[in-house]
Backbone as numpy.savetxt, mean C-alpha at the origin, in Angstrom:
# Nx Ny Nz CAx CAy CAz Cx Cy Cz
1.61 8.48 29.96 2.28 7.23 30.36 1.49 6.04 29.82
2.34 5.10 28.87 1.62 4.35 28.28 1.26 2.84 29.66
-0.23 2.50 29.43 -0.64 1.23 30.53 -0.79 0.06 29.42
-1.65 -0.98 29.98 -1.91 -2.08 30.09 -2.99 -2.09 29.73
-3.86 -2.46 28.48 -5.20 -2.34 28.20 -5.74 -4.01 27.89
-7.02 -3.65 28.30 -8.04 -5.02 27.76 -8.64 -5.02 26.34
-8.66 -5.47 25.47 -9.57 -5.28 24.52 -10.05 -6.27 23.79
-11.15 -6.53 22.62 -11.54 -7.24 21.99 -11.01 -6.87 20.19
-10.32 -7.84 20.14 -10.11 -7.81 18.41 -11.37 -8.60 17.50
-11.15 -8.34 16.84 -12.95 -8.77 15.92 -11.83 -9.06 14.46
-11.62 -10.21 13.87 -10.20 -10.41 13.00 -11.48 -11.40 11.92
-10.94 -11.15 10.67 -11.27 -11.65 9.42 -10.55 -12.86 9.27
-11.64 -14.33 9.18 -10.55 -15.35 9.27 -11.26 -16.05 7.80
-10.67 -16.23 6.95 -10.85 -16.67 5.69 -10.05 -18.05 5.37
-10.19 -19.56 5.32 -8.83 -20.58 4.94 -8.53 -20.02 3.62
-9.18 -19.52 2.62 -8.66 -19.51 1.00 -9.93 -18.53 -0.17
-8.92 -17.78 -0.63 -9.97 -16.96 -1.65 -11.37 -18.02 -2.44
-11.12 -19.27 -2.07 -12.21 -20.02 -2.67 -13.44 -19.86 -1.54
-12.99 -19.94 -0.22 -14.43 -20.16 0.84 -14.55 -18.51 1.13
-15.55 -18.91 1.91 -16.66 -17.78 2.68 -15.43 -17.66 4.10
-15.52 -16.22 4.10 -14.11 -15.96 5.45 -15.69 -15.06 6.50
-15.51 -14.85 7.69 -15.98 -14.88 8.77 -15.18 -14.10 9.44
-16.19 -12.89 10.44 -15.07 -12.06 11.73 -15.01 -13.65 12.90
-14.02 -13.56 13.65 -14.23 -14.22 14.94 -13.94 -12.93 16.05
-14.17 -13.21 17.01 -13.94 -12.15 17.84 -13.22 -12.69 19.30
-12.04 -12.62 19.56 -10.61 -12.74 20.70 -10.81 -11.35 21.87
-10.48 -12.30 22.66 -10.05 -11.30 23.80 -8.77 -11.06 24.62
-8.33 -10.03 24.61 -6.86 -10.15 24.88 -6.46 -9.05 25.99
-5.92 -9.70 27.15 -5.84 -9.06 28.30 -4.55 -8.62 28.20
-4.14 -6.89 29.14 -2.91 -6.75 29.86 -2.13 -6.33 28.79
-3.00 -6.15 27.83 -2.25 -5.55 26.43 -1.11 -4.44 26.61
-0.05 -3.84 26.83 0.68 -2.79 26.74 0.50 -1.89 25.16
0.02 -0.59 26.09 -0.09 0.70 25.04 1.59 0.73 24.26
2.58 0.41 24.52 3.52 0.38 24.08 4.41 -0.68 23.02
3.13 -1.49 22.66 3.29 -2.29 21.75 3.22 -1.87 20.48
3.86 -2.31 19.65 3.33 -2.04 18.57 2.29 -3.17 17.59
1.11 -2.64 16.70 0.14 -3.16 16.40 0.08 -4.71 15.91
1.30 -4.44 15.39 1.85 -6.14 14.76 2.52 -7.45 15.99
2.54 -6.77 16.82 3.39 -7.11 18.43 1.76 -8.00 18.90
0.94 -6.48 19.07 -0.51 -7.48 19.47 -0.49 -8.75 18.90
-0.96 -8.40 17.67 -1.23 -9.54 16.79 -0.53 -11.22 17.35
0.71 -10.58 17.24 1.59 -11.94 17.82 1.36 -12.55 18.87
1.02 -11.38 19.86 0.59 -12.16 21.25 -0.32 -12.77 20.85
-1.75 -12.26 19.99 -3.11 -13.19 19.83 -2.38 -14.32 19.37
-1.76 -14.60 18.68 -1.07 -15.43 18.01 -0.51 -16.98 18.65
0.41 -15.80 19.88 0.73 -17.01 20.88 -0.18 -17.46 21.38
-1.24 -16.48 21.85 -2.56 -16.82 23.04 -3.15 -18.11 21.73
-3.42 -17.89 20.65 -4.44 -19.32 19.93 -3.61 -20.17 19.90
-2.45 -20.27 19.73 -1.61 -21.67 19.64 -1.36 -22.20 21.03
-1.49 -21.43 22.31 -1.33 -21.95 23.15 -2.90 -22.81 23.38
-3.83 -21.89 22.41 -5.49 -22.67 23.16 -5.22 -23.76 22.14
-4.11 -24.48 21.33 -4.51 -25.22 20.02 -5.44 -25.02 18.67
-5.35 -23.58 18.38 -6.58 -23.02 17.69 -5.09 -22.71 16.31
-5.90 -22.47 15.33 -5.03 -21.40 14.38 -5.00 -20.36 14.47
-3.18 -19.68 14.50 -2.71 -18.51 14.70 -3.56 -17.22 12.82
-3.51 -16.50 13.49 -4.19 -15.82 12.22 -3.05 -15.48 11.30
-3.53 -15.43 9.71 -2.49 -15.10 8.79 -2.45 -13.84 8.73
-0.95 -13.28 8.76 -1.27 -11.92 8.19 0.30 -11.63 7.77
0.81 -10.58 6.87 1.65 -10.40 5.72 2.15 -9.34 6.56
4.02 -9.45 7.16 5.23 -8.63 7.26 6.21 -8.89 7.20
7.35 -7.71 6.98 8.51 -8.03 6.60 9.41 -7.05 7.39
9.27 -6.14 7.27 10.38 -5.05 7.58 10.35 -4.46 9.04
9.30 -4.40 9.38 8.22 -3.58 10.15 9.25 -2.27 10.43
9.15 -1.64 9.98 10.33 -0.22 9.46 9.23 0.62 8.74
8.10 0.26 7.85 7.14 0.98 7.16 8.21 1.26 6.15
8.80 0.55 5.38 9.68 -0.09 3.76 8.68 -0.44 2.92
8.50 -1.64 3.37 8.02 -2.92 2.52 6.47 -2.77 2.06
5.95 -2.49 2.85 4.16 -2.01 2.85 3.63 -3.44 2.69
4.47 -4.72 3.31 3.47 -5.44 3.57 2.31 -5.85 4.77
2.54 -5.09 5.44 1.69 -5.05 6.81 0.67 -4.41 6.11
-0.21 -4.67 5.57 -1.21 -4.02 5.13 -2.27 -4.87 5.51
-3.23 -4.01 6.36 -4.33 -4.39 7.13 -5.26 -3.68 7.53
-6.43 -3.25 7.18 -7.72 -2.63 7.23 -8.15 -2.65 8.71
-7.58 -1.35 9.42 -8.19 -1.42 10.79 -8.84 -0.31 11.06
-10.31 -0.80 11.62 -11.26 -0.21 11.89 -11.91 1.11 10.90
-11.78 0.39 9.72 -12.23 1.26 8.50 -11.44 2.15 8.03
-10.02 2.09 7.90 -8.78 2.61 7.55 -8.15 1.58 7.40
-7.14 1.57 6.00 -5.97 1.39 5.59 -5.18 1.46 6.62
-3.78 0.92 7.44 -3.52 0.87 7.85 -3.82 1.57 9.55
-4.86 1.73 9.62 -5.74 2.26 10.66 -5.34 3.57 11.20
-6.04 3.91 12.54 -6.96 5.55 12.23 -5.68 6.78 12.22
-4.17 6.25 12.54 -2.94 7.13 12.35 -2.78 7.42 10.70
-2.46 8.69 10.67 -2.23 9.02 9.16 -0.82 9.06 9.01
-0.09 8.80 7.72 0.89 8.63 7.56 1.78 7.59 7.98
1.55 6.81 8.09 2.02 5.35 9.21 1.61 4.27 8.21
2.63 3.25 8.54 1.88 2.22 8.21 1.40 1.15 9.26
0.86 0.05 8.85 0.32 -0.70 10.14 1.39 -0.62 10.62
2.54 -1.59 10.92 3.85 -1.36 11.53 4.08 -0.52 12.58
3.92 0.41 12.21 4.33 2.07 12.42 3.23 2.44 13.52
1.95 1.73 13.63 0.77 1.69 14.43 1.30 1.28 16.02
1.28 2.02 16.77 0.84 1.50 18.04 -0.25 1.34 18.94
-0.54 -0.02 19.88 -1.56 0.59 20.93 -1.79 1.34 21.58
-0.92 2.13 21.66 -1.20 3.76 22.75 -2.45 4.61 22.11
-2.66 4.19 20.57 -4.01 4.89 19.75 -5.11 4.14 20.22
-5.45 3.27 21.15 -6.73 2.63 21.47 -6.61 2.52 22.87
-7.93 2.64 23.00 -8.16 2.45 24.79 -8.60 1.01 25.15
-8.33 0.82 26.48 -9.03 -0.36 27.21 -10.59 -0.15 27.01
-10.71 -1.56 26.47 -12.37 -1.97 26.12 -12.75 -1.61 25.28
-11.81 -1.23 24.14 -12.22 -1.14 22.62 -11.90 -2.41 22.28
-12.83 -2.80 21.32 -13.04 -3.29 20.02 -12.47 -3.56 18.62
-11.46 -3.83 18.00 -10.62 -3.58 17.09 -11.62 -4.41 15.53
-11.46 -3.84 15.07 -11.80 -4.32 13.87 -10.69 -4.69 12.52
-10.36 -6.06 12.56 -8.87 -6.06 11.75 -9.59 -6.73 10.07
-8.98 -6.20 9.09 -9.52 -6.80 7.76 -8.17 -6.66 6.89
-8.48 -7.70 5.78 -7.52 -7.69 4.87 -7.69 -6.50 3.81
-7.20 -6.10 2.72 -7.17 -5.29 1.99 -9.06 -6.02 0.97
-9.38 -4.85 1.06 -10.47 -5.50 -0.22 -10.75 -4.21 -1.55
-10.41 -5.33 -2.01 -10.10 -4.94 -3.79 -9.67 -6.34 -4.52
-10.47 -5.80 -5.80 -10.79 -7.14 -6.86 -9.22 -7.03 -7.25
-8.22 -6.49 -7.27 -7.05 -6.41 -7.76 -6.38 -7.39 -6.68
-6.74 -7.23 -5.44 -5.85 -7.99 -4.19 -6.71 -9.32 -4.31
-6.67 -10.86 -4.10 -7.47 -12.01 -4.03 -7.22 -11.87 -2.88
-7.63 -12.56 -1.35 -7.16 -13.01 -0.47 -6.39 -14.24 -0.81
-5.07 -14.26 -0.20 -5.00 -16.17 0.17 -4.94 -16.56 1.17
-4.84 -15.74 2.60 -5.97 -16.66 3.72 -5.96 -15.35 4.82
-6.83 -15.56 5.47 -6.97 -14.61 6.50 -6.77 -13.27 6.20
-5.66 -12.26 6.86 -6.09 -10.84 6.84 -4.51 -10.80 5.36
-4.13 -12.01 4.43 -3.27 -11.81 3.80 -3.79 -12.05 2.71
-3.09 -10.57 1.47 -3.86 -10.96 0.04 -2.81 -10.85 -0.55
-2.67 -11.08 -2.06 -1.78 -11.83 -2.93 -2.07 -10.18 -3.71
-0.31 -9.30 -3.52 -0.61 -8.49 -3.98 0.77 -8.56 -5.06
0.67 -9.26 -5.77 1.45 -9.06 -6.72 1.35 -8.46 -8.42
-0.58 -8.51 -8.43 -0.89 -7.33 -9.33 0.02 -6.17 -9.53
0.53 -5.48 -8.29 1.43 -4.14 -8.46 2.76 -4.65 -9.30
3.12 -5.48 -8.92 4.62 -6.38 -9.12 4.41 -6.12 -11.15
3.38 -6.65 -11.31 2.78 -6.81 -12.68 2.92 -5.43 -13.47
2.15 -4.53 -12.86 2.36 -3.84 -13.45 3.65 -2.81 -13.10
4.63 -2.80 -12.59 5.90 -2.37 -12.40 6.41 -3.05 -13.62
6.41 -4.50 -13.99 6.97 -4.92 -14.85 6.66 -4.59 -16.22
5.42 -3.97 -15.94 4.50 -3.87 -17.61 5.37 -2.31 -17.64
6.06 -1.58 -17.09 6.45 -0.52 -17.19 8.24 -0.35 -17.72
8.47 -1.44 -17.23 9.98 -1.53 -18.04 10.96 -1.11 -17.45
11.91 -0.88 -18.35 13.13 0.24 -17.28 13.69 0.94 -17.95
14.33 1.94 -17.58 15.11 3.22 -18.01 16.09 2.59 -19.09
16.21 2.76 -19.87 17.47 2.02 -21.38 18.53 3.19 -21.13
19.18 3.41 -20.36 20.37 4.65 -20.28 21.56 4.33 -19.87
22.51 4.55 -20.89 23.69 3.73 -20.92 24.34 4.77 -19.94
24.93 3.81 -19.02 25.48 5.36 -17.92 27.17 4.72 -17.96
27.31 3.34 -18.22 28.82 3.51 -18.37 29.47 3.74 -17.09
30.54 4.11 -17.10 31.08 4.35 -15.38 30.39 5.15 -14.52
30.73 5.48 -13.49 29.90 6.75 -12.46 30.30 7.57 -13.10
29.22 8.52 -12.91 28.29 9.53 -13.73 28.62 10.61 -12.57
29.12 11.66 -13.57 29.60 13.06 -12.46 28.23 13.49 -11.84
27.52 13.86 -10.95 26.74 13.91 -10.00 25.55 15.06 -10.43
26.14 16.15 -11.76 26.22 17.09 -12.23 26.07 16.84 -13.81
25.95 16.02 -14.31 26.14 15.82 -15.71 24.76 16.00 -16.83
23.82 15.35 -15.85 21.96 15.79 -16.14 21.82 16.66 -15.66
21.82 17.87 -15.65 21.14 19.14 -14.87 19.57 19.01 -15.02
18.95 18.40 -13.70 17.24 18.38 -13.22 16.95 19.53 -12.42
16.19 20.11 -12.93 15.92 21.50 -12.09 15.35 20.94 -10.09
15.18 21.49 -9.60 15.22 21.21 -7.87 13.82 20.95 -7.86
12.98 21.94 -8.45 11.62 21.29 -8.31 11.01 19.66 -8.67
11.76 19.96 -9.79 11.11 18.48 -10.39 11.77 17.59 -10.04
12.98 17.36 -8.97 14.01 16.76 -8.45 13.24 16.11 -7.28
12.86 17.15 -6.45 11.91 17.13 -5.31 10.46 16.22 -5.03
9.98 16.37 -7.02 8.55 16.24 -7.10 8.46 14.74 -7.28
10.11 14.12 -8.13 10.15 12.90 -8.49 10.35 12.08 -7.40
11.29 12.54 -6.35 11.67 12.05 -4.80 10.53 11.91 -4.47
9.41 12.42 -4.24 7.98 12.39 -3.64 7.29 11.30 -3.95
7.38 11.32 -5.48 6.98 10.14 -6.38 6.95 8.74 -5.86
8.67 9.04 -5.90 9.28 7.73 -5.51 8.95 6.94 -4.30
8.28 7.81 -3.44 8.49 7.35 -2.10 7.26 6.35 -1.50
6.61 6.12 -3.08 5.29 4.94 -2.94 6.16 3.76 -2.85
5.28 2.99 -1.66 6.28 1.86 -1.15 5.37 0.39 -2.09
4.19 0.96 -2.82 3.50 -0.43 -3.41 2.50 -1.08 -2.30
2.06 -0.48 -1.45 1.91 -1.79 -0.31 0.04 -1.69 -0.60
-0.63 -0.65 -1.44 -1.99 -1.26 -2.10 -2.88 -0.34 -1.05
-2.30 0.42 -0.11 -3.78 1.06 0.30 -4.70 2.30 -0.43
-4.12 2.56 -1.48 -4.98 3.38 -1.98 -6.11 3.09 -3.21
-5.76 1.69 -3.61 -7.05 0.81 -4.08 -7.58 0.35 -2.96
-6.93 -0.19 -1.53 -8.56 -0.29 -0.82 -9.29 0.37 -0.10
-8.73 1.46 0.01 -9.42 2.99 0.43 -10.41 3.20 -1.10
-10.11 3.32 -2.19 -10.83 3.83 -3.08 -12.24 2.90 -3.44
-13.36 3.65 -3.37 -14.63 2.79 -3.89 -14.75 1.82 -5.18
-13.57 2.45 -5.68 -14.16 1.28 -7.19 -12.63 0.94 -7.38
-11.82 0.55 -6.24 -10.75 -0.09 -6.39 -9.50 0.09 -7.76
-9.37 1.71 -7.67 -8.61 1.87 -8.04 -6.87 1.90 -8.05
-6.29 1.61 -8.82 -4.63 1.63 -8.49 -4.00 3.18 -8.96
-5.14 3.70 -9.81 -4.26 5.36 -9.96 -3.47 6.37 -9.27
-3.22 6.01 -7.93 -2.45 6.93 -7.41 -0.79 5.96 -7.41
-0.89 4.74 -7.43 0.19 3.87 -7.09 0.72 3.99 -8.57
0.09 3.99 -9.87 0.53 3.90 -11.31 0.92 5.47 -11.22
0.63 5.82 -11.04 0.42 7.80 -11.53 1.87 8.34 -10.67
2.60 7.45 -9.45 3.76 7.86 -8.59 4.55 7.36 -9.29
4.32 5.61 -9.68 5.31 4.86 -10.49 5.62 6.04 -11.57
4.57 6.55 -12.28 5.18 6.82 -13.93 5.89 8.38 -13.24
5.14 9.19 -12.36 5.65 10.49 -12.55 7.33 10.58 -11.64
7.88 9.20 -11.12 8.99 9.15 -10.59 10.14 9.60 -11.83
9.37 8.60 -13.01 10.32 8.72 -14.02 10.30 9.82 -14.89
9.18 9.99 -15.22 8.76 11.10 -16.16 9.20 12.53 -15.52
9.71 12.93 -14.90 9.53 14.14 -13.88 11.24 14.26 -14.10
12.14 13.21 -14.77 13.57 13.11 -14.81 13.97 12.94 -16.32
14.73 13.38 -16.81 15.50 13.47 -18.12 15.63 12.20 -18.49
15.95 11.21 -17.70 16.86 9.66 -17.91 15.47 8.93 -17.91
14.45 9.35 -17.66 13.26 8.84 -17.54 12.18 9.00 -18.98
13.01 9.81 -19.59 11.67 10.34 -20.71 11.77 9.82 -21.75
12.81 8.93 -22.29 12.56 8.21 -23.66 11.95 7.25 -23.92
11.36 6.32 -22.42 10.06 4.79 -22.56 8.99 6.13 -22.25
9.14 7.41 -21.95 7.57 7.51 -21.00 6.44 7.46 -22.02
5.98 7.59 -23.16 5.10 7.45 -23.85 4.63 5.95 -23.42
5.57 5.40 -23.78 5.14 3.36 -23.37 4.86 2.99 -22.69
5.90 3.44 -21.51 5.75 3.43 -19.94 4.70 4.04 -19.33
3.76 5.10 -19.79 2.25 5.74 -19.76 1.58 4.22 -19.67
1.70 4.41 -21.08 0.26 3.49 -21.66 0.44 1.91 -21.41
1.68 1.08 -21.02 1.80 -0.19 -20.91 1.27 -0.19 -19.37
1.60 0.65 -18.26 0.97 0.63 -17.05 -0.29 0.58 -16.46
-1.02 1.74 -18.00 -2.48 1.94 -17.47 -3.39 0.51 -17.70
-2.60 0.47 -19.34 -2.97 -1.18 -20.20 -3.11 -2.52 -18.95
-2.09 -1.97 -18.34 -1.57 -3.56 -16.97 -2.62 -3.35 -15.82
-2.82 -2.27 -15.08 -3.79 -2.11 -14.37 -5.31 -2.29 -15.13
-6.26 -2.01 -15.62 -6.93 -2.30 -16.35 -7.43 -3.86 -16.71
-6.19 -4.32 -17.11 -6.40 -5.76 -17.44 -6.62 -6.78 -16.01
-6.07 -6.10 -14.90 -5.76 -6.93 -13.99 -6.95 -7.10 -12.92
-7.79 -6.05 -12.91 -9.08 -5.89 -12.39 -9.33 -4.50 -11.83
-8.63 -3.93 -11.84 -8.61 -2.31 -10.63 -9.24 -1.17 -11.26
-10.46 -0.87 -10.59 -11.25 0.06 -11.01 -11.08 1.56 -11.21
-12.02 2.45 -12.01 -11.43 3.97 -12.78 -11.59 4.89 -11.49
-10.44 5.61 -11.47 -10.56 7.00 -10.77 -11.53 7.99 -10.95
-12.01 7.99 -9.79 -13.86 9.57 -9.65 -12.88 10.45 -9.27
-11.30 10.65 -8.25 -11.30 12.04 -8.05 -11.96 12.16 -6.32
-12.55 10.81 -5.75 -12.90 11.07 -4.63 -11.46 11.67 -3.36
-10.54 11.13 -3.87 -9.39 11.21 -2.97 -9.01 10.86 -1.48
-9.98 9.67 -1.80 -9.63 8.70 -0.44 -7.89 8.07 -0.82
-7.77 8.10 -1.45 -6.45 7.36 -1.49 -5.37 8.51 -0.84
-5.49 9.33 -1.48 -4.30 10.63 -0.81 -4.51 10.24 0.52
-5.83 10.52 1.07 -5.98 10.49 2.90 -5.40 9.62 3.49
-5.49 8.24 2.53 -4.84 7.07 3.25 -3.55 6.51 2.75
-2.73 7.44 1.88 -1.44 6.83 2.12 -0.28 7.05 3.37
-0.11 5.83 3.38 0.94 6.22 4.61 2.05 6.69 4.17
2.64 7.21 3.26 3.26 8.37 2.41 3.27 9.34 1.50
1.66 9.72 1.91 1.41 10.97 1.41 1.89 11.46 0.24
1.64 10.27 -0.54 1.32 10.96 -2.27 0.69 11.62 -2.13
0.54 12.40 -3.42 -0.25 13.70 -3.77 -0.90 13.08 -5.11
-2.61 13.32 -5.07 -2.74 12.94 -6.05 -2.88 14.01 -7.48
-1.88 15.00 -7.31 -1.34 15.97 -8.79 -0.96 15.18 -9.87
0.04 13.55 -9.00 0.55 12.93 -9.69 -0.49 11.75 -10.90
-1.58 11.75 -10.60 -2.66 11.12 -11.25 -2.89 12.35 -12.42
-2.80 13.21 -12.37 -3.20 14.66 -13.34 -2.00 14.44 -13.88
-0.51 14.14 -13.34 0.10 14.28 -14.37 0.41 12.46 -15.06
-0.04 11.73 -14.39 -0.17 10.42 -15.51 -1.46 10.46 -16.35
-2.24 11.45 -15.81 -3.62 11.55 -17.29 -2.51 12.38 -18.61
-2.23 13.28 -18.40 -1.14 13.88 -19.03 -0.32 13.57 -20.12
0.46 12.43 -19.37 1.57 11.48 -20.40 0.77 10.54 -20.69
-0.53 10.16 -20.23 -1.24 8.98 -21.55 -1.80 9.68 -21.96
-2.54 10.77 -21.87 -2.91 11.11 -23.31 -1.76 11.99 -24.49
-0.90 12.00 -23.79 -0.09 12.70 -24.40 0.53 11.71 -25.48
0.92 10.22 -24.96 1.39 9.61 -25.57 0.71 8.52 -26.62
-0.84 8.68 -26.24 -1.99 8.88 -27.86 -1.72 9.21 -28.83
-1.10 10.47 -28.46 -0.30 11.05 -29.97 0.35 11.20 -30.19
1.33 10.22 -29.48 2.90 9.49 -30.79 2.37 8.50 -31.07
1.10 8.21 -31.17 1.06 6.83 -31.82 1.21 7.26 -33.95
């Protein structure tokens, strides 16, 4: 039976990627275990605007676990200590009265902050675009049946697909990598017939875009798998090493 908890949040308050950001530390009574994590937040929210203080920044949209902008570093986890979830998706029933919360923005040289626990993640956006799109003239609806994709690789691309972008597996990873988020992008397409005539380009213009943008090389540690809240697999990084080097040699 979910209660009513006390706790202390400990929140990253930054005005702008130019200054020095600071924990402050809130106390927030009568909390209901049946909130959800972004719900808290709001109450702190109301509670500082009612003291005349600033409400803290922080980035959502859907709260459905869609969008993956609730992205927020709690208590040394990516969307904190529930697996498969996103913050959103987080409730207080996972913390007890007289804990401590530890809330942070994403950190990775790829994410800037622009204020508080919200960073400017449109690096991904970038490189989605550096990747292009399918050139396949489909003309009217397309009998349902007309590409025959075998079930596996049907399955494997659905899996693919199901990266929502929202950046926790560069800030789970030590040297701020984006390879599991590039490696789902490419193997969504590559893994499909209608997908394989950019994939040589679509390889190498992605890795080219990440790279340039700041996001550091994959060790293979596989913190990122642990912390997606949709459980990519990182096979799919083995198979974007794959199609870029593969596509080395159509050059």
């Amino acid at each position: 039976m979910d209660q009513n908890i006390n706790i202390k949040v400990k929140v990253w308050r930054q005005k702008s990627a130019k200054e020095k950001g600071h924990f402050e530390v809130y106390e927030l009574k009568e909390v209901s275990q049946s909130a959800s994590f972004l719900e808290m937040i709001d109450i702190l929210n109301e509670q500082l605007i009612n003291e005349g203080k600033d409400p803290v920044v922080y980035d959502h949209d859907c709260r459905e676990g869609i969008c993956g902008m609730c992205s927020l570093y709690i208590d040394g986890h990516p969307h904190g200590p529930d697996t498969g979830i996103t913050t959103c998706q987080l409730h207080m029933r996972h913390f007890n009265d007289g804990d401590t919360i530890t809330i942070e923005p994403w950190r990775s040289a790829g994410f800037p902050i622009i204020r508080d626990l919200m960073v400017d993640r449109t690096a991904y956006d970038k490189i989605i675009q550096a990747g292009g799109f399918v050139s396949v003239n489909t003309g009217g609806t397309p009998d349902a049946n007309s590409i025959p994709v075998p079930r596996h690789k049907a399955e494997a691309a659905m899996d693919a697909a199901a990266c929502i972008g929202c950046g926790a597996c560069a800030a789970a990873c030590k040297n701020g990598s984006a390879m599991l988020f590039v490696s789902a992008k490419v193997s969504q397409l590559a893994l499909l017939p209608q997908g394989r005539v950019e994939a040589a380009r679509r390889a190498k213009a992605m890795v080219a875009k990440m790279d340039e943008l700041g996001f550091g090389n994959c060790t293979n540690t596989r913190a990122c798998e642990l912390e997606c809240p949709k459980n990519i697999s990182v096979s799919n990084i083995a198979r974007l090493n794959r199609e870029f080097i593969a596509a080395k040699f159509c050059d």
